[in-house]
Short mmCIF file of C-alpha atoms and ligand atoms in Angstrom, two decimals:
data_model
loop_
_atom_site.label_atom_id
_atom_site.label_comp_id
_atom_site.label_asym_id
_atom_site.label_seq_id
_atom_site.Cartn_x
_atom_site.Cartn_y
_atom_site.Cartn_z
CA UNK A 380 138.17 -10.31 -275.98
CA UNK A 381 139.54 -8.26 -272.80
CA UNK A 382 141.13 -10.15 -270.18
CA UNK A 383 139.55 -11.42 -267.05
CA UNK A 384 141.05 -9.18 -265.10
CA UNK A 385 140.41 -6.37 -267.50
CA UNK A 386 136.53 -7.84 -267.90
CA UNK A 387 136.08 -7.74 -264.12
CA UNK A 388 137.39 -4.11 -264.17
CA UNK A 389 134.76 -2.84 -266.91
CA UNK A 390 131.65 -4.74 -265.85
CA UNK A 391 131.58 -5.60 -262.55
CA UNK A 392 133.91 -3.10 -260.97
CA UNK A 393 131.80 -0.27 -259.02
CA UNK A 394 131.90 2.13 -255.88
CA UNK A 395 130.73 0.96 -253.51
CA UNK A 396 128.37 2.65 -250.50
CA UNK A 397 128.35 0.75 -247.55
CA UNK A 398 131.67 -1.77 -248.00
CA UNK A 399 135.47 -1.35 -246.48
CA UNK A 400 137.13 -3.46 -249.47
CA UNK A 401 135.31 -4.49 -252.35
CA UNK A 402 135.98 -5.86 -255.69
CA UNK A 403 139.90 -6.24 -256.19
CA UNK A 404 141.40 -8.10 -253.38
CA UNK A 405 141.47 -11.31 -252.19
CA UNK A 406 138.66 -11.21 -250.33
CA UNK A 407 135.89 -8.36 -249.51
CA UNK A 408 135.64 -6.85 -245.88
CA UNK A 409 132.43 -5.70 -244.39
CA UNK A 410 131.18 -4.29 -241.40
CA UNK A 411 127.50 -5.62 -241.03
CA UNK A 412 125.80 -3.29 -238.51
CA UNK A 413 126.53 -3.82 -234.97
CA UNK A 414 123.84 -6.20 -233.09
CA UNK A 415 122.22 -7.17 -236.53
CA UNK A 416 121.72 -11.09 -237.80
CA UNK A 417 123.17 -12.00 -241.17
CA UNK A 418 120.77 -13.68 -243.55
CA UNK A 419 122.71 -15.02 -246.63
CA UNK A 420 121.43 -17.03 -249.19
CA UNK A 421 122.63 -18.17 -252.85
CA UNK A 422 120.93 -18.71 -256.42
CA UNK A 423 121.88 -20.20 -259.77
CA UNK A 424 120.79 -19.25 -262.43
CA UNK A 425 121.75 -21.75 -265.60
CA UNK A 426 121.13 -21.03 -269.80
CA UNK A 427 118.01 -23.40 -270.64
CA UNK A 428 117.04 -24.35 -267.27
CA UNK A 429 116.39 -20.96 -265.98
CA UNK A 430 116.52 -18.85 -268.96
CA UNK A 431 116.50 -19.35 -272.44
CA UNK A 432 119.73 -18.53 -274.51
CA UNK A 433 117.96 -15.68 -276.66
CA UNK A 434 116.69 -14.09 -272.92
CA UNK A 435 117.94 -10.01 -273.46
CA UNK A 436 120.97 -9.97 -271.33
CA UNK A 437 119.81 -6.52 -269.45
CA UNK A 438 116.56 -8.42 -268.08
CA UNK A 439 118.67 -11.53 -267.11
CA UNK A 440 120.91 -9.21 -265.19
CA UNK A 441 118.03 -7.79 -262.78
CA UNK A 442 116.41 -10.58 -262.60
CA UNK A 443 119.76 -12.68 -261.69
CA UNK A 444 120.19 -10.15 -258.49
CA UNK A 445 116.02 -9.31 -258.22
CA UNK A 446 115.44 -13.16 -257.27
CA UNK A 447 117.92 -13.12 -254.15
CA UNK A 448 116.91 -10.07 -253.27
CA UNK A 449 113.35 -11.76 -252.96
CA UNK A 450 115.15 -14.03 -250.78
CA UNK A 451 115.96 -11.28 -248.42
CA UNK A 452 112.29 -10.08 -248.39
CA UNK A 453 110.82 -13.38 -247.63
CA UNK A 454 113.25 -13.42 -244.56
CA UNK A 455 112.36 -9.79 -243.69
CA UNK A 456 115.86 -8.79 -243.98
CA UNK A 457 117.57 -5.62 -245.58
CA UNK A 458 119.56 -6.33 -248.48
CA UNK A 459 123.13 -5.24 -248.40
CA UNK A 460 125.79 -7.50 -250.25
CA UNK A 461 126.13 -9.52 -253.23
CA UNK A 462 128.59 -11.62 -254.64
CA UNK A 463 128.58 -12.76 -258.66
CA UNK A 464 129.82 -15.87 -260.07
CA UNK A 465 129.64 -16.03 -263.73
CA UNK A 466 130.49 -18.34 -266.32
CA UNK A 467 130.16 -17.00 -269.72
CA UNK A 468 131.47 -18.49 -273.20
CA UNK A 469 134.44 -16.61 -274.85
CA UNK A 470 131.84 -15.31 -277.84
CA UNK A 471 129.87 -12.77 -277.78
CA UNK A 472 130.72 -11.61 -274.17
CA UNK A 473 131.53 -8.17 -274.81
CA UNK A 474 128.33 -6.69 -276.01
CA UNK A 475 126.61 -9.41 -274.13
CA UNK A 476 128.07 -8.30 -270.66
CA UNK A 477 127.78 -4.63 -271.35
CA UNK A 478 123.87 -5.49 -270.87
CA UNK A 479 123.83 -7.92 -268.55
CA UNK A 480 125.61 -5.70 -265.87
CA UNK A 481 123.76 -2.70 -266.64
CA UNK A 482 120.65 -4.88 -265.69
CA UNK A 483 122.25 -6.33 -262.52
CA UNK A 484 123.60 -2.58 -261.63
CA UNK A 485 120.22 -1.26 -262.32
CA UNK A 486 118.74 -3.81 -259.52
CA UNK A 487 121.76 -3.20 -257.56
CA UNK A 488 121.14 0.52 -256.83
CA UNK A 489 117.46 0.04 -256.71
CA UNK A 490 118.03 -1.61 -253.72
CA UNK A 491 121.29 -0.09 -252.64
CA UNK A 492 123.38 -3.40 -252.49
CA UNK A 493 127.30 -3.17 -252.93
CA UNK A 494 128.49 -5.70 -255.67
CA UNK A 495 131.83 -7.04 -253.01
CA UNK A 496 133.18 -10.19 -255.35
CA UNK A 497 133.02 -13.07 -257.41
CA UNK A 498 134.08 -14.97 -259.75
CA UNK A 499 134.77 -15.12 -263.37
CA UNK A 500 135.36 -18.21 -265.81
CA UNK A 501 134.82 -19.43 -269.35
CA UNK A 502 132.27 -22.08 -269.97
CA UNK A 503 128.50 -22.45 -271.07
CA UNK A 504 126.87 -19.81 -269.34
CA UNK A 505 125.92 -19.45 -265.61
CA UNK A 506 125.17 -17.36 -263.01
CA UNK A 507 125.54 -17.37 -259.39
CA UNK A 508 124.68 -15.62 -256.69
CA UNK A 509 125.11 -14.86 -252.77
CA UNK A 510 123.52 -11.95 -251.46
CA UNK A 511 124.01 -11.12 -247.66
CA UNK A 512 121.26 -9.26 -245.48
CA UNK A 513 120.79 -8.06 -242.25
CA UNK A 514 118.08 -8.86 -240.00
CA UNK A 515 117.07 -7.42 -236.83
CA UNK A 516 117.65 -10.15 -234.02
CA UNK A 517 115.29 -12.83 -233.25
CA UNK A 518 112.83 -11.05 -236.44
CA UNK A 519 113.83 -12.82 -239.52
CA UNK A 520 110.53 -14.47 -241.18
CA UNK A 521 110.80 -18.38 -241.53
CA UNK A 522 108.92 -20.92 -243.21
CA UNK A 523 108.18 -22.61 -239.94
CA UNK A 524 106.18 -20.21 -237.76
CA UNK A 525 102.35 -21.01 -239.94
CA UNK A 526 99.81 -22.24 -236.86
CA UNK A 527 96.47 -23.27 -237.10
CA UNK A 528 93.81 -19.93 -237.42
CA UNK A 529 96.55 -17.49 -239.61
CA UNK A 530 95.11 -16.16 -242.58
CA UNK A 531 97.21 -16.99 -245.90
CA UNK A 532 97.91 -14.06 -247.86
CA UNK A 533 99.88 -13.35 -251.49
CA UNK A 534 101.10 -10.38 -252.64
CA UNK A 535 100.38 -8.49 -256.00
CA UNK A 536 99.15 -10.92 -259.14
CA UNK A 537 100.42 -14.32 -259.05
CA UNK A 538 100.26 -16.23 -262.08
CA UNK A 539 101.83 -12.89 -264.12
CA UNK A 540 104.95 -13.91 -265.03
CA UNK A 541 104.03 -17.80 -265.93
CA UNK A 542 101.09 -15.73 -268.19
CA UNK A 543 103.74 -14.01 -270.04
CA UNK A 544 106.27 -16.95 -270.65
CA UNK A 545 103.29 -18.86 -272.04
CA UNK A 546 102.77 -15.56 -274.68
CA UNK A 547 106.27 -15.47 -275.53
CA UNK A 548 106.59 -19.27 -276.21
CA UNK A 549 103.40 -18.74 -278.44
CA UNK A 550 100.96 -20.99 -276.52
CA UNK A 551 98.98 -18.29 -275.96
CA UNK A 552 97.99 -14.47 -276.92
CA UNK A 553 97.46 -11.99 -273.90
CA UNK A 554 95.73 -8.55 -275.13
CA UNK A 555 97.45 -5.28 -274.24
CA UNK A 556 97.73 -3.97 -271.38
CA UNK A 557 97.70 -7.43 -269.64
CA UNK A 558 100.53 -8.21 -272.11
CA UNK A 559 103.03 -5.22 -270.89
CA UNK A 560 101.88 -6.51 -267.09
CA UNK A 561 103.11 -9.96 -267.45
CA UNK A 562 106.05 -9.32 -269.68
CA UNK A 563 107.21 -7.08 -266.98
CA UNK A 564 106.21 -9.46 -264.45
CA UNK A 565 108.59 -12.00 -266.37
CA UNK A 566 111.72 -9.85 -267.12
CA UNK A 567 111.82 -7.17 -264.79
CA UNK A 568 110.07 -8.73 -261.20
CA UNK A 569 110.10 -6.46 -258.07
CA UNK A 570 111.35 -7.98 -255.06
CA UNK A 571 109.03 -6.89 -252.25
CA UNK A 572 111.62 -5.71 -249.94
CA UNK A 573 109.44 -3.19 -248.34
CA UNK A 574 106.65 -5.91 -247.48
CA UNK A 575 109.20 -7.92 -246.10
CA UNK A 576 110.37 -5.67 -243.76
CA UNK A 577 106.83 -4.75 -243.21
CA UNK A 578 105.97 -8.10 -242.20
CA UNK A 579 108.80 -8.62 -239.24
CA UNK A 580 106.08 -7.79 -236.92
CA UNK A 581 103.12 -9.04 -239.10
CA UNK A 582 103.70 -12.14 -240.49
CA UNK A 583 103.84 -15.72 -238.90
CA UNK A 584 105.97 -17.29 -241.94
CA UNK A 585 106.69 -16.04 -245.15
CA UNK A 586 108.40 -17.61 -248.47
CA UNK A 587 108.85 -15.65 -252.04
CA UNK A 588 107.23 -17.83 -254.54
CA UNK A 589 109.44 -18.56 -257.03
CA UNK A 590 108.11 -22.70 -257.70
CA UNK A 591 104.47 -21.38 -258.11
CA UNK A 592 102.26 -21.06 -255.18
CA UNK A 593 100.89 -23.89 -254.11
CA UNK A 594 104.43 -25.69 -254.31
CA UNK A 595 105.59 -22.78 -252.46
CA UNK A 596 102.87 -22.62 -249.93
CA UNK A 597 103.85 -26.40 -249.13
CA UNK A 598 106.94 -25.58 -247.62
CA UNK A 599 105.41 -23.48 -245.23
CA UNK A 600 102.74 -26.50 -244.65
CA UNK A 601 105.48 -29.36 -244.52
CA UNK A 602 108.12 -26.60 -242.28
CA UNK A 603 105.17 -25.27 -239.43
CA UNK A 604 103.66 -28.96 -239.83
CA UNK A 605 99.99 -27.68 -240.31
CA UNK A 606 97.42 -27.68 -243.41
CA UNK A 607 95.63 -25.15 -245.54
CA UNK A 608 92.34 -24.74 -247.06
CA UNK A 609 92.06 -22.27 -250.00
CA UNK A 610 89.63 -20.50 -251.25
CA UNK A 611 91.25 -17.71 -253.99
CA UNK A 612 89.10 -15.43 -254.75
CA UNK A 613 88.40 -14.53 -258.75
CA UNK A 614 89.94 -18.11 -259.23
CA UNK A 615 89.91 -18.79 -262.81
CA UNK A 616 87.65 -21.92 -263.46
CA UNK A 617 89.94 -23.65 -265.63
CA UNK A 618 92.74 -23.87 -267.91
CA UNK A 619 95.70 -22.22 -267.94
CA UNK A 620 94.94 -18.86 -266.18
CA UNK A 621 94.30 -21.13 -263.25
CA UNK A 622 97.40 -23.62 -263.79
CA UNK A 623 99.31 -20.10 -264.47
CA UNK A 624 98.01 -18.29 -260.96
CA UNK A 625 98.10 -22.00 -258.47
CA UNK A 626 101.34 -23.82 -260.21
CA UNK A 627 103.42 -20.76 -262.20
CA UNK A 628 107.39 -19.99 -260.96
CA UNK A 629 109.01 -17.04 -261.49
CA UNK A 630 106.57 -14.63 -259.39
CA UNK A 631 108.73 -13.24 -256.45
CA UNK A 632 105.44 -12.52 -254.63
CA UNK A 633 105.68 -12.91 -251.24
CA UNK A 634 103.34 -15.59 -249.56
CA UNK A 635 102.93 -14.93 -245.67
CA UNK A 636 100.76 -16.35 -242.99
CA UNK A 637 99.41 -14.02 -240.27
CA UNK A 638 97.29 -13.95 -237.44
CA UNK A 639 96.14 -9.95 -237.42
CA UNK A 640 93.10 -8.98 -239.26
CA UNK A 641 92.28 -8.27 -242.23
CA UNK A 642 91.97 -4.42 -241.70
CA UNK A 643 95.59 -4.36 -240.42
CA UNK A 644 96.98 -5.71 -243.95
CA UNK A 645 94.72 -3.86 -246.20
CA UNK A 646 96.10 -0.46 -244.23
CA UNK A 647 99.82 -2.03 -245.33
CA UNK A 648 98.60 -3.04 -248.66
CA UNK A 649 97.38 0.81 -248.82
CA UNK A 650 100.76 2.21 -247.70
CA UNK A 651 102.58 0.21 -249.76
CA UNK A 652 100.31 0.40 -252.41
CA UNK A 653 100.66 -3.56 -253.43
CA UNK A 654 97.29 -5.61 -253.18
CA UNK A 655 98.17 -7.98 -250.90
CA UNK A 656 95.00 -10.94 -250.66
CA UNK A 657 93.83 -13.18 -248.60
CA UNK A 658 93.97 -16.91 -250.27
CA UNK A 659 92.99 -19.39 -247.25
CA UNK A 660 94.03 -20.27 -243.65
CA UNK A 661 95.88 -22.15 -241.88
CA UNK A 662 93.59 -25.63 -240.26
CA UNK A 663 93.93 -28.18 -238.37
CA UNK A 664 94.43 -31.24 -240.52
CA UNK A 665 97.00 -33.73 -241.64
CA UNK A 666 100.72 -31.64 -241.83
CA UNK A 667 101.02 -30.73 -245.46
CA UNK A 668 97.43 -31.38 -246.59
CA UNK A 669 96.29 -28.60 -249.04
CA UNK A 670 92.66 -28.38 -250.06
CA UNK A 671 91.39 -26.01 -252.49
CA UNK A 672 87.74 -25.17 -252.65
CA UNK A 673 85.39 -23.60 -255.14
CA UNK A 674 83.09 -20.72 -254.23
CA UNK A 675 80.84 -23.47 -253.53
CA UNK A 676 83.19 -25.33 -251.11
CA UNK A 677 83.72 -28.04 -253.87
CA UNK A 678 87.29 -29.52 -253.62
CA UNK A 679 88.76 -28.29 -256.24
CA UNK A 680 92.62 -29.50 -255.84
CA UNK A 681 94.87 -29.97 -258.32
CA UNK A 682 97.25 -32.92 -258.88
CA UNK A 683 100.57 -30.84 -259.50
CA UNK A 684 101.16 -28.00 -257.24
CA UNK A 685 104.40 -26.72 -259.15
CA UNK A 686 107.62 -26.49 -260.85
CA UNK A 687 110.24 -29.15 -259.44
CA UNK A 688 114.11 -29.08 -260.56
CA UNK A 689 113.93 -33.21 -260.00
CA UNK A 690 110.05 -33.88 -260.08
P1 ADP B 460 141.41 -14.74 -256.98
O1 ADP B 460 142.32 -15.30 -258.02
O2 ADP B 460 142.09 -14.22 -255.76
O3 ADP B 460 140.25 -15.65 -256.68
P2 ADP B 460 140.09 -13.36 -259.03
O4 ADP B 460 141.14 -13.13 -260.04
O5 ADP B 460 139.18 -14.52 -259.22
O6 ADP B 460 140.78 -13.44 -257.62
O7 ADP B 460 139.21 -12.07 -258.86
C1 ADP B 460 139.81 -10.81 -258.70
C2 ADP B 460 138.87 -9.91 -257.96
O8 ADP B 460 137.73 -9.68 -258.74
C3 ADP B 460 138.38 -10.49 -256.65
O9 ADP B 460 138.24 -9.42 -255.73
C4 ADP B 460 137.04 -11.06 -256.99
O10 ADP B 460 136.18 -11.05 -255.88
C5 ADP B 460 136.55 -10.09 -258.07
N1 ADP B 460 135.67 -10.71 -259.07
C6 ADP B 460 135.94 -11.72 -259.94
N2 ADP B 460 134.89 -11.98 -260.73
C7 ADP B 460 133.90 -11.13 -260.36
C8 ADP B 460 132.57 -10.90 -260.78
N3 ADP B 460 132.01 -11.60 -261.76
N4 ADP B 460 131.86 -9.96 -260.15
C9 ADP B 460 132.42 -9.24 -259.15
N5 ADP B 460 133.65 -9.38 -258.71
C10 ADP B 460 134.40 -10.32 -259.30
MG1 MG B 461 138.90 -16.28 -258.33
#
């Protein structure tokens, strides 16, 4: 077992591209860029709540840094710094780390976002994380900007990564290739950074779903105090494919409301090459009411809308 200090050096210990003084010192000095906003925003992420004890340390690592980064997409704001605390149990940390920062690294430079600090102690293990973007003034996407007549759109294939947990815990069998899709979906998402910043100009209100979607999509309802009406198209009838697509966490799609047309998103969804689909709009109705309809306009809602730490 090396010592902390030692640990800190090995694993989480790397140059750095945009940071005056990073890991090492007291404290980590930046210089954000002159007349931008900083967005910052933190995530835990604790053994068998958020990931199960078995999860391959190399996945857990992106997807520990992958699901702020989403953070900073759903804002519409440029990743640039992250801090790491970790608590990790004295056995079997060394092989164990040697993935897990590999994975984080791996998201890390993806994105090009300096690793500036944290924190290191012993105990069952946890993960958390601050990641600090930049914004351009007055443009960061909120949750509170949805009005009545904005389209509600999602990006990529919802529903993926809940598929996927569902194969691995055995309640169900996905054939190839949908399999390798969802696994991926589940252990390696893709923070849509690029939408994000896309968006600034686009989007009314955004919000990564990381609850499932119609949870997700209620904090933009309850936050721009307005109501939606969905209508997805290819919705599954039943079963879990639908619970997977409406209720599943762990997406990191963005959700975004927008008042352009439909021609101006496909073009981004074309130049980004992400399907990006329109769900529903924003109506006038009760704040927070969500009503889902059949291709037949047959309410169709469901009772649970998503995951919930205390529900
Ligand atoms: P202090 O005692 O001043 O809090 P530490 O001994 O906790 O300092 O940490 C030493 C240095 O290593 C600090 O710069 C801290 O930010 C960094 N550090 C500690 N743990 C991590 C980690 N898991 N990831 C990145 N940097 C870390
Ligand atoms: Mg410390």
């Amino acid at each position: 077992m090396p010592s902390e200090f030692a640990l800190i050096d090995r694993y989480f210990k790397r140059p750095t591209r945009h940071t005056l003084l990073g890991v090492g010192d007291d404290g980590a000095l930046i210089a954000p860029t002159s007349g931008c906003e900083l967005v910052i925003s933190t995530d835990m992420l604790v053994e068998g709540t958020h990931f199960l004890a078995d999860t391959d340390p190399e996945a857990l690592g992106w997807k520990c840094l992958a699901v702020n980064v989403s953070d900073m997409a759903a804002m519409g704001a440029l990743p640039r710094w992250v801090t790491l605390g970790i608590t990790v149990p004295p056995a079997p940390t060394f092989g164990w780390l040697d993935g897990f920062s590999r994975g984080f690294f791996a998201c890390a430079n993806e994105f090009g976002i300096d690793l500036i600090g944290g924190d290191t102690t012993r105990g069952p293990r946890a993960f958390c994380v601050t990641i600090l973007g930049e914004a351009e003034p007055g443009k960061a996407l909120r949750r509170s900007g949805a009005r009545v007549g904005d389209g509600i759109w999602i990006s990529g294939r919802p529903g993926c990564a809940a598929l996927g947990l569902a194969h691995v815990q055995g309640r169900i069998e996905l054939p190839e290739p949908r399999l390798a899709d969802c696994l991926a979906a589940l252990h390696r998402p893709q923070p849509r950074v690029a939408l994000g910043l896309a968006l600034r100009s686009l989007a009314t209100a955004a919000i990564d779903v990381s609850d499932g979607l119609l949870a997700d999509l209620g904090h933009i309802l309850e936050q721009s105090a307005v109501a939606a009406r969905l209508q997805i198209p290819d919705l599954p009838a039943a079963g879990l494919e639908r619970d997977c697509l409406l209720a599943g966490g762990d997406d990191y799609e963005l959700l975004f409301t927008a008042a352009v047309s439909g021609p101006r998103i496909a073009a981004l969804a074309a130049d980004l090459q992400l399907p990006l689909t329109r769900i529903g709009e924003i109506v006038a109705a009760a704040p927070g009411e969500l009503v889902l309809v059949d291709a037949d306009g047959k309410d169709i809602t469901p009772a649970r809308r998503g995951f919930d730490h205390f529900g």
